[in-house]
Amino acid sequence: MTIPTVSEQSATLQGLRDRLMTWLTTQALPIWWETGADRERGGFHERLDLDGTPCIEPRRARVQARQVFAFAVAGRLGWTGPSAQAVEHGLTFFRGAYERPDGTFRTLVSAEGATLDDSVVLYDQAFALFALAAASTVVADPAPLVAAASRLRQRLEATLKNPAGGFEEAAPRKLPLLANPHMHLLEASLAWVELGVGPDQAAWNALADEIAQLALTRLIDPATGYLREFFDGDWAPVAGRDGRIVEPGHLFEWAWLLVRWGKLRGREDAVAAARRMAEASEATGVDPARDAAVNAILDDASPLDPGARLWPQTERIKAAVALAGVATTEAERSLWRGRAVAGIRTLFTYLDVAVPGLWRDKLKPDGSFIEEPAPASTFYHIICAIEELERAFANGSLGPVATAQAVA
Ligand SMILES: O=P(O)(O)OC[C@H]1O[C@@H](O)[C@@H](O)[C@@H](O)[C@@H]1O
């Protein structure tokens, strides 16, 4: 096998980026707006059947929030369709159907917007904060969104704060504590920090710092570099198999976030932890036969769930792009660039469906896909990976190392 030169590898990546952008702007965004948005009832459909027909079914808060984010990004990426209208459309349904009197967001409503599950799930609050940040860059008057996010964060801090760091799942306490919602809370806090608007900047910065510290000191296993999923009330991994579960997609997703946070704070230790985590995921969480990041392994790298959902593939791309950007040698950058290429090629296999713009979500161990409707929840992952690629091309962080340093 010949090793590609830097310019060949960059050209390959650029070609894949262009294909992704074309797919996004001419196929995905049009169908997820024209058919994926529910003009009759408001909001967005949970899933589109692979023939393009919407599924009328209960709707999760996280999906509405994610679609608001996706259409806000669409505008930033230069989609000429009605991105601002789509954001308003989603936000109206999201706030109208899910926002509770105390400023938190309920978890599930019917297609018509009637409450089906009024409970407050930490994961959904993270996505509410995230959607409010994204929408505030689009709407004419962001002040009410800034205020809603501030109120929600304060409510979480007042009711769910864990003295050992991070948040409880519920009050009264419900164990185990989960790493996953904290990952999305870090993502949401970073979104507010990067926006730099509103009177709460100190609070958003503090929240991002607290969660990054929690990850570095408690969630990551110092022996392996893996990040675990399930914890007791003091952030020790739960006993038994659940305490040993590792999700390769989450390793990549945390790595991407820790690079962002580490760059912001000048914390080389966070970047090093991210690199180690993503390396571990590449080495033990990617099935070489399918070149796909699998759903779950155990902390001795043995397989647990060898299926491969779509989203771990986008997280692999995001981690690779982020780590290429902080590489200090050409060899290291080239390694991560190559992994980004591999991740995008695998992603395209999920996008290869009869109705362009839709996707398959679950790759089976035998290399075939489960035939099922395309979940809207996945769009946020894909568009986020595309935006990360776009940013990296724009700031030169995927180019030759020397050039990138000269630019910095
Ligand atoms: O399972 P859906 O709703 O498609 O979400 C996809 C996935 O998103 C990721 O960011 C993680 O939070 C996963 O735990 C989650 O499963």
Short mmCIF file of C-alpha atoms and ligand atoms in Angstrom, two decimals:
data_model
loop_
_atom_site.label_atom_id
_atom_site.label_comp_id
_atom_site.label_asym_id
_atom_site.label_seq_id
_atom_site.Cartn_x
_atom_site.Cartn_y
_atom_site.Cartn_z
CA MET A 1 0.00 0.00 0.00
CA THR A 2 1.39 3.41 -0.91
CA ILE A 3 1.12 6.11 1.71
CA PRO A 4 -0.71 9.19 0.39
CA THR A 5 1.19 12.48 0.40
CA VAL A 6 -0.12 15.39 2.43
CA SER A 7 -1.61 17.02 -0.64
CA GLU A 8 -3.22 13.78 -1.85
CA GLN A 9 -4.74 13.19 1.58
CA SER A 10 -5.97 16.80 1.80
CA ALA A 11 -7.48 16.56 -1.68
CA THR A 12 -9.28 13.34 -0.71
CA LEU A 13 -10.66 14.96 2.42
CA GLN A 14 -11.69 18.06 0.51
CA GLY A 15 -13.49 15.93 -2.08
CA LEU A 16 -15.38 14.09 0.66
CA ARG A 17 -16.22 17.39 2.35
CA ASP A 18 -17.61 18.74 -0.93
CA ARG A 19 -19.72 15.61 -1.42
CA LEU A 20 -21.06 15.93 2.10
CA MET A 21 -21.94 19.59 1.58
CA THR A 22 -23.75 18.80 -1.65
CA TRP A 23 -25.64 15.97 0.02
CA LEU A 24 -26.53 18.27 2.91
CA THR A 25 -27.68 21.31 1.00
CA THR A 26 -29.37 19.68 -1.98
CA GLN A 27 -30.80 16.52 -0.42
CA ALA A 28 -30.85 16.33 3.37
CA LEU A 29 -31.90 19.85 4.37
CA PRO A 30 -34.66 20.05 1.73
CA ILE A 31 -36.29 16.76 2.73
CA TRP A 32 -35.92 17.27 6.49
CA TRP A 33 -37.52 20.70 6.09
CA GLU A 34 -40.15 19.96 3.44
CA THR A 35 -41.23 16.58 4.82
CA GLY A 36 -39.49 16.41 8.20
CA ALA A 37 -41.19 19.54 9.54
CA ASP A 38 -44.81 18.99 10.46
CA ARG A 39 -46.72 21.95 8.97
CA GLU A 40 -50.01 20.73 10.38
CA ARG A 41 -49.14 20.12 14.03
CA GLY A 42 -45.91 22.10 14.33
CA GLY A 43 -42.46 20.84 15.26
CA PHE A 44 -40.58 18.04 13.56
CA HIS A 45 -41.37 14.41 12.94
CA GLU A 46 -39.37 11.87 14.91
CA ARG A 47 -38.65 9.71 11.89
CA LEU A 48 -39.19 9.55 8.15
CA ASP A 49 -39.86 6.19 6.60
CA LEU A 50 -37.26 5.21 4.01
CA ASP A 51 -39.83 6.01 1.30
CA GLY A 52 -39.99 9.55 2.70
CA THR A 53 -43.31 9.25 4.57
CA PRO A 54 -43.40 10.84 8.03
CA CYS A 55 -44.06 8.58 11.02
CA ILE A 56 -46.79 10.02 13.24
CA GLU A 57 -45.71 9.04 16.73
CA PRO A 58 -44.73 10.43 20.16
CA ARG A 59 -41.98 12.99 20.05
CA ARG A 60 -38.96 13.25 22.32
CA ALA A 61 -37.84 16.66 23.55
CA ARG A 62 -34.28 15.98 22.48
CA VAL A 63 -35.27 15.51 18.86
CA GLN A 64 -37.09 18.84 18.62
CA ALA A 65 -34.12 20.57 20.25
CA ARG A 66 -31.64 18.87 17.94
CA GLN A 67 -33.59 19.86 14.84
CA VAL A 68 -33.61 23.50 15.98
CA PHE A 69 -29.83 23.28 16.25
CA ALA A 70 -29.53 21.57 12.84
CA PHE A 71 -31.42 24.32 11.03
CA ALA A 72 -29.49 27.05 12.85
CA VAL A 73 -26.27 25.45 11.59
CA ALA A 74 -27.77 25.10 8.11
CA GLY A 75 -27.98 28.87 7.90
CA ARG A 76 -24.37 29.25 9.06
CA LEU A 77 -23.27 26.77 6.43
CA GLY A 78 -24.86 28.85 3.71
CA TRP A 79 -27.99 26.78 2.96
CA THR A 80 -30.20 29.01 0.85
CA GLY A 81 -33.41 27.45 2.18
CA PRO A 82 -35.51 28.98 4.99
CA SER A 83 -33.22 28.11 7.89
CA ALA A 84 -34.42 30.95 10.14
CA GLN A 85 -38.04 29.98 9.49
CA ALA A 86 -37.23 26.36 10.33
CA VAL A 87 -35.58 27.42 13.60
CA GLU A 88 -38.63 29.53 14.56
CA HIS A 89 -40.94 26.68 13.57
CA GLY A 90 -39.09 24.21 15.79
CA LEU A 91 -38.63 26.60 18.67
CA THR A 92 -42.32 27.50 18.81
CA PHE A 93 -43.34 23.86 19.15
CA PHE A 94 -40.47 23.03 21.49
CA ARG A 95 -41.17 25.82 23.94
CA GLY A 96 -44.94 25.54 23.57
CA ALA A 97 -45.23 21.79 24.12
CA TYR A 98 -42.30 20.93 26.39
CA GLU A 99 -41.46 23.92 28.60
CA ARG A 100 -42.79 23.49 32.11
CA PRO A 101 -43.80 26.31 34.45
CA ASP A 102 -40.48 26.01 36.33
CA GLY A 103 -38.42 26.49 33.17
CA THR A 104 -37.40 22.84 32.74
CA PHE A 105 -38.49 20.80 29.72
CA ARG A 106 -40.65 17.67 29.83
CA THR A 107 -39.47 14.58 28.05
CA LEU A 108 -42.25 13.37 25.73
CA VAL A 109 -45.34 14.71 23.97
CA SER A 110 -47.69 13.29 21.36
CA ALA A 111 -47.49 14.37 17.73
CA GLU A 112 -50.25 16.84 18.60
CA GLY A 113 -48.18 18.26 21.45
CA ALA A 114 -50.12 16.70 24.36
CA THR A 115 -48.00 15.76 27.37
CA LEU A 116 -47.21 12.04 27.48
CA ASP A 117 -44.38 12.11 30.01
CA ASP A 118 -43.93 15.18 32.17
CA SER A 119 -40.71 14.01 33.79
CA VAL A 120 -37.54 16.07 33.69
CA VAL A 121 -34.62 14.12 32.26
CA LEU A 122 -31.18 15.70 32.65
CA TYR A 123 -30.20 14.70 29.11
CA ASP A 124 -33.13 16.66 27.67
CA GLN A 125 -32.27 19.76 29.72
CA ALA A 126 -28.82 19.72 28.14
CA PHE A 127 -30.36 19.71 24.69
CA ALA A 128 -32.78 22.47 25.64
CA LEU A 129 -29.84 24.66 26.69
CA PHE A 130 -28.05 23.73 23.48
CA ALA A 131 -31.03 24.52 21.23
CA LEU A 132 -31.61 27.85 22.98
CA ALA A 133 -27.98 28.81 22.30
CA ALA A 134 -28.21 27.83 18.63
CA ALA A 135 -31.54 29.57 18.13
CA SER A 136 -30.34 32.75 19.82
CA THR A 137 -27.93 33.27 16.91
CA VAL A 138 -30.83 33.23 14.45
CA VAL A 139 -33.89 34.93 15.94
CA ALA A 140 -34.43 38.68 15.75
CA ASP A 141 -34.56 39.10 19.53
CA PRO A 142 -32.38 36.61 21.42
CA ALA A 143 -33.05 38.14 24.86
CA PRO A 144 -35.97 35.80 25.79
CA LEU A 145 -33.87 32.78 24.82
CA VAL A 146 -30.89 33.99 26.83
CA ALA A 147 -33.25 34.44 29.78
CA ALA A 148 -34.85 30.99 29.34
CA ALA A 149 -31.44 29.32 29.26
CA SER A 150 -30.32 31.21 32.34
CA ARG A 151 -33.48 30.24 34.21
CA LEU A 152 -33.10 26.59 33.23
CA ARG A 153 -29.43 26.43 34.25
CA GLN A 154 -30.23 28.04 37.61
CA ARG A 155 -33.08 25.62 38.15
CA LEU A 156 -30.80 22.64 37.48
CA GLU A 157 -28.21 24.05 39.84
CA ALA A 158 -30.83 24.62 42.52
CA THR A 159 -32.51 21.22 42.30
CA LEU A 160 -30.09 18.64 40.88
CA LYS A 161 -26.59 19.69 41.88
CA ASN A 162 -24.40 16.90 43.21
CA PRO A 163 -21.93 18.16 45.85
CA ALA A 164 -19.33 15.77 44.43
CA GLY A 165 -19.58 17.54 41.06
CA GLY A 166 -22.03 17.48 38.18
CA PHE A 167 -25.71 16.71 38.49
CA GLU A 168 -28.12 14.11 39.78
CA GLU A 169 -30.49 12.38 37.41
CA ALA A 170 -33.46 13.21 39.62
CA ALA A 171 -34.47 14.57 42.99
CA PRO A 172 -34.88 12.54 45.14
CA ARG A 173 -31.73 10.81 43.95
CA LYS A 174 -31.94 8.16 41.26
CA LEU A 175 -28.82 6.10 40.68
CA PRO A 176 -26.71 5.41 38.74
CA LEU A 177 -25.37 8.82 37.80
CA LEU A 178 -24.73 9.07 34.08
CA ALA A 179 -21.77 10.46 32.16
CA ASN A 180 -23.78 10.96 28.97
CA PRO A 181 -25.96 13.96 29.96
CA HIS A 182 -22.86 15.65 31.33
CA MET A 183 -21.22 15.36 27.94
CA HIS A 184 -24.16 17.22 26.43
CA LEU A 185 -24.16 19.75 29.27
CA LEU A 186 -20.52 20.46 28.46
CA GLU A 187 -21.48 20.83 24.80
CA ALA A 188 -24.28 23.25 25.72
CA SER A 189 -22.11 25.26 28.12
CA LEU A 190 -19.39 25.57 25.49
CA ALA A 191 -22.01 26.79 23.02
CA TRP A 192 -22.97 29.59 25.44
CA VAL A 193 -19.32 30.35 26.26
CA GLU A 194 -18.44 30.58 22.59
CA LEU A 195 -21.43 32.83 21.94
CA GLY A 196 -20.22 35.15 24.67
CA VAL A 197 -23.62 36.84 25.08
CA GLY A 198 -25.80 37.51 28.08
CA PRO A 199 -25.10 38.37 31.69
CA ASP A 200 -24.30 34.74 32.62
CA GLN A 201 -20.92 34.28 31.04
CA ALA A 202 -19.19 33.56 34.34
CA ALA A 203 -21.77 30.86 35.12
CA TRP A 204 -21.49 29.18 31.70
CA ASN A 205 -17.71 29.20 31.94
CA ALA A 206 -17.85 27.74 35.44
CA LEU A 207 -20.23 24.99 34.35
CA ALA A 208 -18.04 24.04 31.38
CA ASP A 209 -14.99 23.95 33.65
CA GLU A 210 -16.74 21.88 36.28
CA ILE A 211 -17.86 19.23 33.82
CA ALA A 212 -14.51 19.05 32.05
CA GLN A 213 -12.84 18.61 35.45
CA LEU A 214 -15.36 15.93 36.38
CA ALA A 215 -14.49 14.07 33.20
CA LEU A 216 -10.75 14.39 33.76
CA THR A 217 -10.80 13.42 37.42
CA ARG A 218 -13.72 10.98 37.80
CA LEU A 219 -15.24 9.78 34.55
CA ILE A 220 -12.00 8.80 32.81
CA ASP A 221 -10.30 5.66 34.06
CA PRO A 222 -6.63 6.60 34.56
CA ALA A 223 -5.51 3.02 33.91
CA THR A 224 -6.99 2.66 30.44
CA GLY A 225 -7.88 6.19 29.31
CA TYR A 226 -11.45 5.00 28.67
CA LEU A 227 -14.43 6.96 29.91
CA ARG A 228 -17.10 4.97 31.69
CA GLU A 229 -20.87 5.46 31.59
CA PHE A 230 -22.48 4.53 34.94
CA PHE A 231 -21.48 5.81 38.39
CA ASP A 232 -22.53 5.68 42.01
CA GLY A 233 -23.49 8.84 43.92
CA ASP A 234 -19.82 9.76 44.52
CA TRP A 235 -18.73 9.23 40.94
CA ALA A 236 -17.12 5.83 41.42
CA PRO A 237 -17.96 3.37 38.63
CA VAL A 238 -20.90 1.17 39.62
CA ALA A 239 -20.12 -2.42 40.55
CA GLY A 240 -20.58 -5.18 38.02
CA ARG A 241 -20.82 -5.13 34.27
CA ASP A 242 -22.52 -1.73 33.97
CA GLY A 243 -19.53 -0.02 35.56
CA ARG A 244 -17.32 -1.51 32.87
CA ILE A 245 -19.30 -0.36 29.84
CA VAL A 246 -17.47 1.86 27.37
CA GLU A 247 -19.08 3.42 24.31
CA PRO A 248 -16.61 4.13 21.50
CA GLY A 249 -18.91 6.85 20.12
CA HIS A 250 -18.85 8.60 23.48
CA LEU A 251 -15.05 8.32 23.67
CA PHE A 252 -14.87 10.19 20.36
CA GLU A 253 -17.53 12.70 21.37
CA TRP A 254 -15.87 13.49 24.71
CA ALA A 255 -12.50 13.71 22.96
CA TRP A 256 -13.88 16.32 20.57
CA LEU A 257 -15.30 18.34 23.47
CA LEU A 258 -12.19 18.06 25.62
CA VAL A 259 -10.03 19.32 22.76
CA ARG A 260 -12.35 22.32 22.41
CA TRP A 261 -12.29 22.99 26.13
CA GLY A 262 -8.55 22.33 26.44
CA LYS A 263 -7.78 24.83 23.67
CA LEU A 264 -10.00 27.43 25.30
CA ARG A 265 -8.29 27.04 28.67
CA GLY A 266 -4.77 26.23 27.52
CA ARG A 267 -5.08 22.84 29.24
CA GLU A 268 -2.66 20.48 27.50
CA ASP A 269 -3.68 17.72 29.95
CA ALA A 270 -7.23 17.82 28.58
CA VAL A 271 -5.97 17.61 25.01
CA ALA A 272 -3.72 14.69 26.01
CA ALA A 273 -6.64 12.87 27.67
CA ALA A 274 -8.73 13.44 24.55
CA ARG A 275 -5.98 12.08 22.33
CA ARG A 276 -5.58 9.01 24.51
CA MET A 277 -9.33 8.38 24.57
CA ALA A 278 -9.73 8.71 20.82
CA GLU A 279 -6.65 6.54 20.24
CA ALA A 280 -8.16 3.88 22.51
CA SER A 281 -11.42 4.09 20.64
CA GLU A 282 -9.69 3.78 17.27
CA ALA A 283 -7.70 0.78 18.53
CA THR A 284 -10.46 -1.14 20.31
CA GLY A 285 -13.79 0.42 19.36
CA VAL A 286 -13.57 0.41 15.56
CA ASP A 287 -14.32 -2.87 13.83
CA PRO A 288 -11.73 -3.20 11.04
CA ALA A 289 -14.02 -5.35 8.87
CA ARG A 290 -16.68 -2.61 8.60
CA ASP A 291 -14.35 0.28 9.45
CA ALA A 292 -17.13 1.34 11.82
CA ALA A 293 -17.15 2.46 15.44
CA VAL A 294 -19.25 -0.07 17.37
CA ASN A 295 -21.90 0.67 19.95
CA ALA A 296 -20.30 -0.72 23.12
CA ILE A 297 -17.36 -2.65 24.51
CA LEU A 298 -16.22 -3.50 28.05
CA ASP A 299 -13.21 -1.97 29.77
CA ASP A 300 -11.01 -4.94 28.83
CA ALA A 301 -11.81 -4.11 25.18
CA SER A 302 -14.02 -7.19 24.79
CA PRO A 303 -17.10 -6.75 22.60
CA LEU A 304 -20.44 -5.92 24.19
CA ASP A 305 -22.67 -4.55 21.43
CA PRO A 306 -21.03 -5.01 18.03
CA GLY A 307 -23.78 -3.16 16.17
CA ALA A 308 -22.73 0.22 14.83
CA ARG A 309 -25.20 3.09 14.90
CA LEU A 310 -24.67 6.04 12.63
CA TRP A 311 -23.83 8.57 15.34
CA PRO A 312 -20.56 7.00 16.55
CA GLN A 313 -19.28 7.45 12.98
CA THR A 314 -19.92 11.19 13.03
CA GLU A 315 -18.23 11.42 16.42
CA ARG A 316 -15.22 9.61 15.01
CA ILE A 317 -15.02 12.26 12.29
CA LYS A 318 -15.35 15.13 14.80
CA ALA A 319 -12.64 13.71 17.07
CA ALA A 320 -10.31 13.10 14.13
CA VAL A 321 -10.78 16.64 12.81
CA ALA A 322 -10.25 18.15 16.26
CA LEU A 323 -7.15 16.06 16.96
CA ALA A 324 -5.70 16.77 13.51
CA GLY A 325 -6.09 20.43 14.41
CA VAL A 326 -3.96 20.13 17.55
CA ALA A 327 -1.38 17.76 16.05
CA THR A 328 2.16 19.03 16.42
CA THR A 329 3.83 16.88 13.78
CA GLU A 330 2.90 16.13 10.21
CA ALA A 331 2.83 12.40 10.97
CA GLU A 332 0.29 12.91 13.71
CA ARG A 333 -1.88 15.20 11.63
CA SER A 334 -1.75 12.79 8.77
CA LEU A 335 -2.88 9.96 11.03
CA TRP A 336 -5.96 11.88 12.19
CA ARG A 337 -6.69 13.19 8.71
CA GLY A 338 -6.68 9.59 7.52
CA ARG A 339 -9.09 8.64 10.28
CA ALA A 340 -11.38 11.51 9.29
CA VAL A 341 -11.32 10.18 5.72
CA ALA A 342 -12.16 6.68 6.96
CA GLY A 343 -14.99 8.00 9.13
CA ILE A 344 -16.56 9.95 6.27
CA ARG A 345 -16.32 7.02 3.87
CA THR A 346 -18.12 4.84 6.40
CA LEU A 347 -20.70 7.56 6.99
CA PHE A 348 -21.53 7.59 3.28
CA THR A 349 -22.53 3.92 3.44
CA TYR A 350 -25.29 4.91 5.90
CA LEU A 351 -26.46 7.68 3.54
CA ASP A 352 -26.82 5.35 0.58
CA VAL A 353 -30.62 4.96 0.51
CA ALA A 354 -33.32 5.10 -2.17
CA VAL A 355 -34.66 8.51 -1.11
CA PRO A 356 -31.63 10.81 -1.02
CA GLY A 357 -31.20 12.87 2.12
CA LEU A 358 -32.37 10.07 4.44
CA TRP A 359 -30.16 7.52 6.21
CA ARG A 360 -29.94 4.19 7.83
CA ASP A 361 -29.12 4.17 11.52
CA LYS A 362 -27.99 0.66 12.47
CA LEU A 363 -25.22 -1.34 10.83
CA LYS A 364 -25.28 -4.97 11.89
CA PRO A 365 -22.19 -7.09 12.64
CA ASP A 366 -22.61 -8.88 9.29
CA GLY A 367 -22.28 -5.57 7.41
CA SER A 368 -25.96 -5.23 6.47
CA PHE A 369 -28.28 -2.49 7.71
CA ILE A 370 -31.50 -2.75 9.69
CA GLU A 371 -34.36 -1.57 7.49
CA GLU A 372 -36.28 1.02 9.47
CA PRO A 373 -37.35 4.65 9.25
CA ALA A 374 -34.62 7.30 9.38
CA PRO A 375 -34.47 8.93 12.84
CA ALA A 376 -34.44 12.73 12.83
CA SER A 377 -32.33 12.61 16.02
CA THR A 378 -29.30 11.74 13.90
CA PHE A 379 -29.31 14.90 11.80
CA TYR A 380 -27.70 16.94 14.57
CA HIS A 381 -24.73 14.57 14.63
CA ILE A 382 -24.22 14.71 10.88
CA ILE A 383 -24.52 18.45 10.46
CA CYS A 384 -22.25 19.05 13.43
CA ALA A 385 -19.55 16.85 11.86
CA ILE A 386 -19.93 18.74 8.58
CA GLU A 387 -19.61 22.09 10.36
CA GLU A 388 -16.48 20.91 12.16
CA LEU A 389 -14.95 19.93 8.83
CA GLU A 390 -15.90 23.26 7.30
CA ARG A 391 -14.36 25.16 10.20
CA ALA A 392 -11.17 23.14 10.02
CA PHE A 393 -10.81 23.80 6.30
CA ALA A 394 -11.54 27.48 6.87
CA ASN A 395 -8.90 27.90 9.58
CA GLY A 396 -6.27 25.77 7.89
CA SER A 397 -6.06 23.23 10.68
CA LEU A 398 -6.24 20.30 8.28
CA GLY A 399 -3.43 21.61 6.07
CA PRO A 400 0.28 20.94 6.47
CA VAL A 401 1.41 21.43 10.08
CA ALA A 402 3.91 24.18 9.26
CA THR A 403 1.27 26.22 7.39
CA ALA A 404 -1.21 25.86 10.21
CA GLN A 405 1.39 27.08 12.73
CA ALA A 406 2.22 30.05 10.53
CA VAL A 407 -1.48 30.96 10.40
CA ALA A 408 -1.95 30.61 14.18
O1 LIG B 1 -30.33 7.65 20.43
P1 LIG B 1 -30.53 9.00 19.79
O2 LIG B 1 -31.64 9.80 20.36
O3 LIG B 1 -30.56 8.93 18.31
O4 LIG B 1 -29.23 9.79 20.16
C1 LIG B 1 -28.05 9.39 19.64
C2 LIG B 1 -26.91 9.44 20.62
O5 LIG B 1 -26.40 10.74 20.75
C3 LIG B 1 -25.14 10.78 21.37
O6 LIG B 1 -24.69 12.09 21.40
C4 LIG B 1 -25.20 10.19 22.75
O7 LIG B 1 -25.85 11.03 23.63
C5 LIG B 1 -25.87 8.84 22.71
O8 LIG B 1 -26.02 8.33 23.98
C6 LIG B 1 -27.18 8.88 21.98
O9 LIG B 1 -27.77 7.61 21.89
#
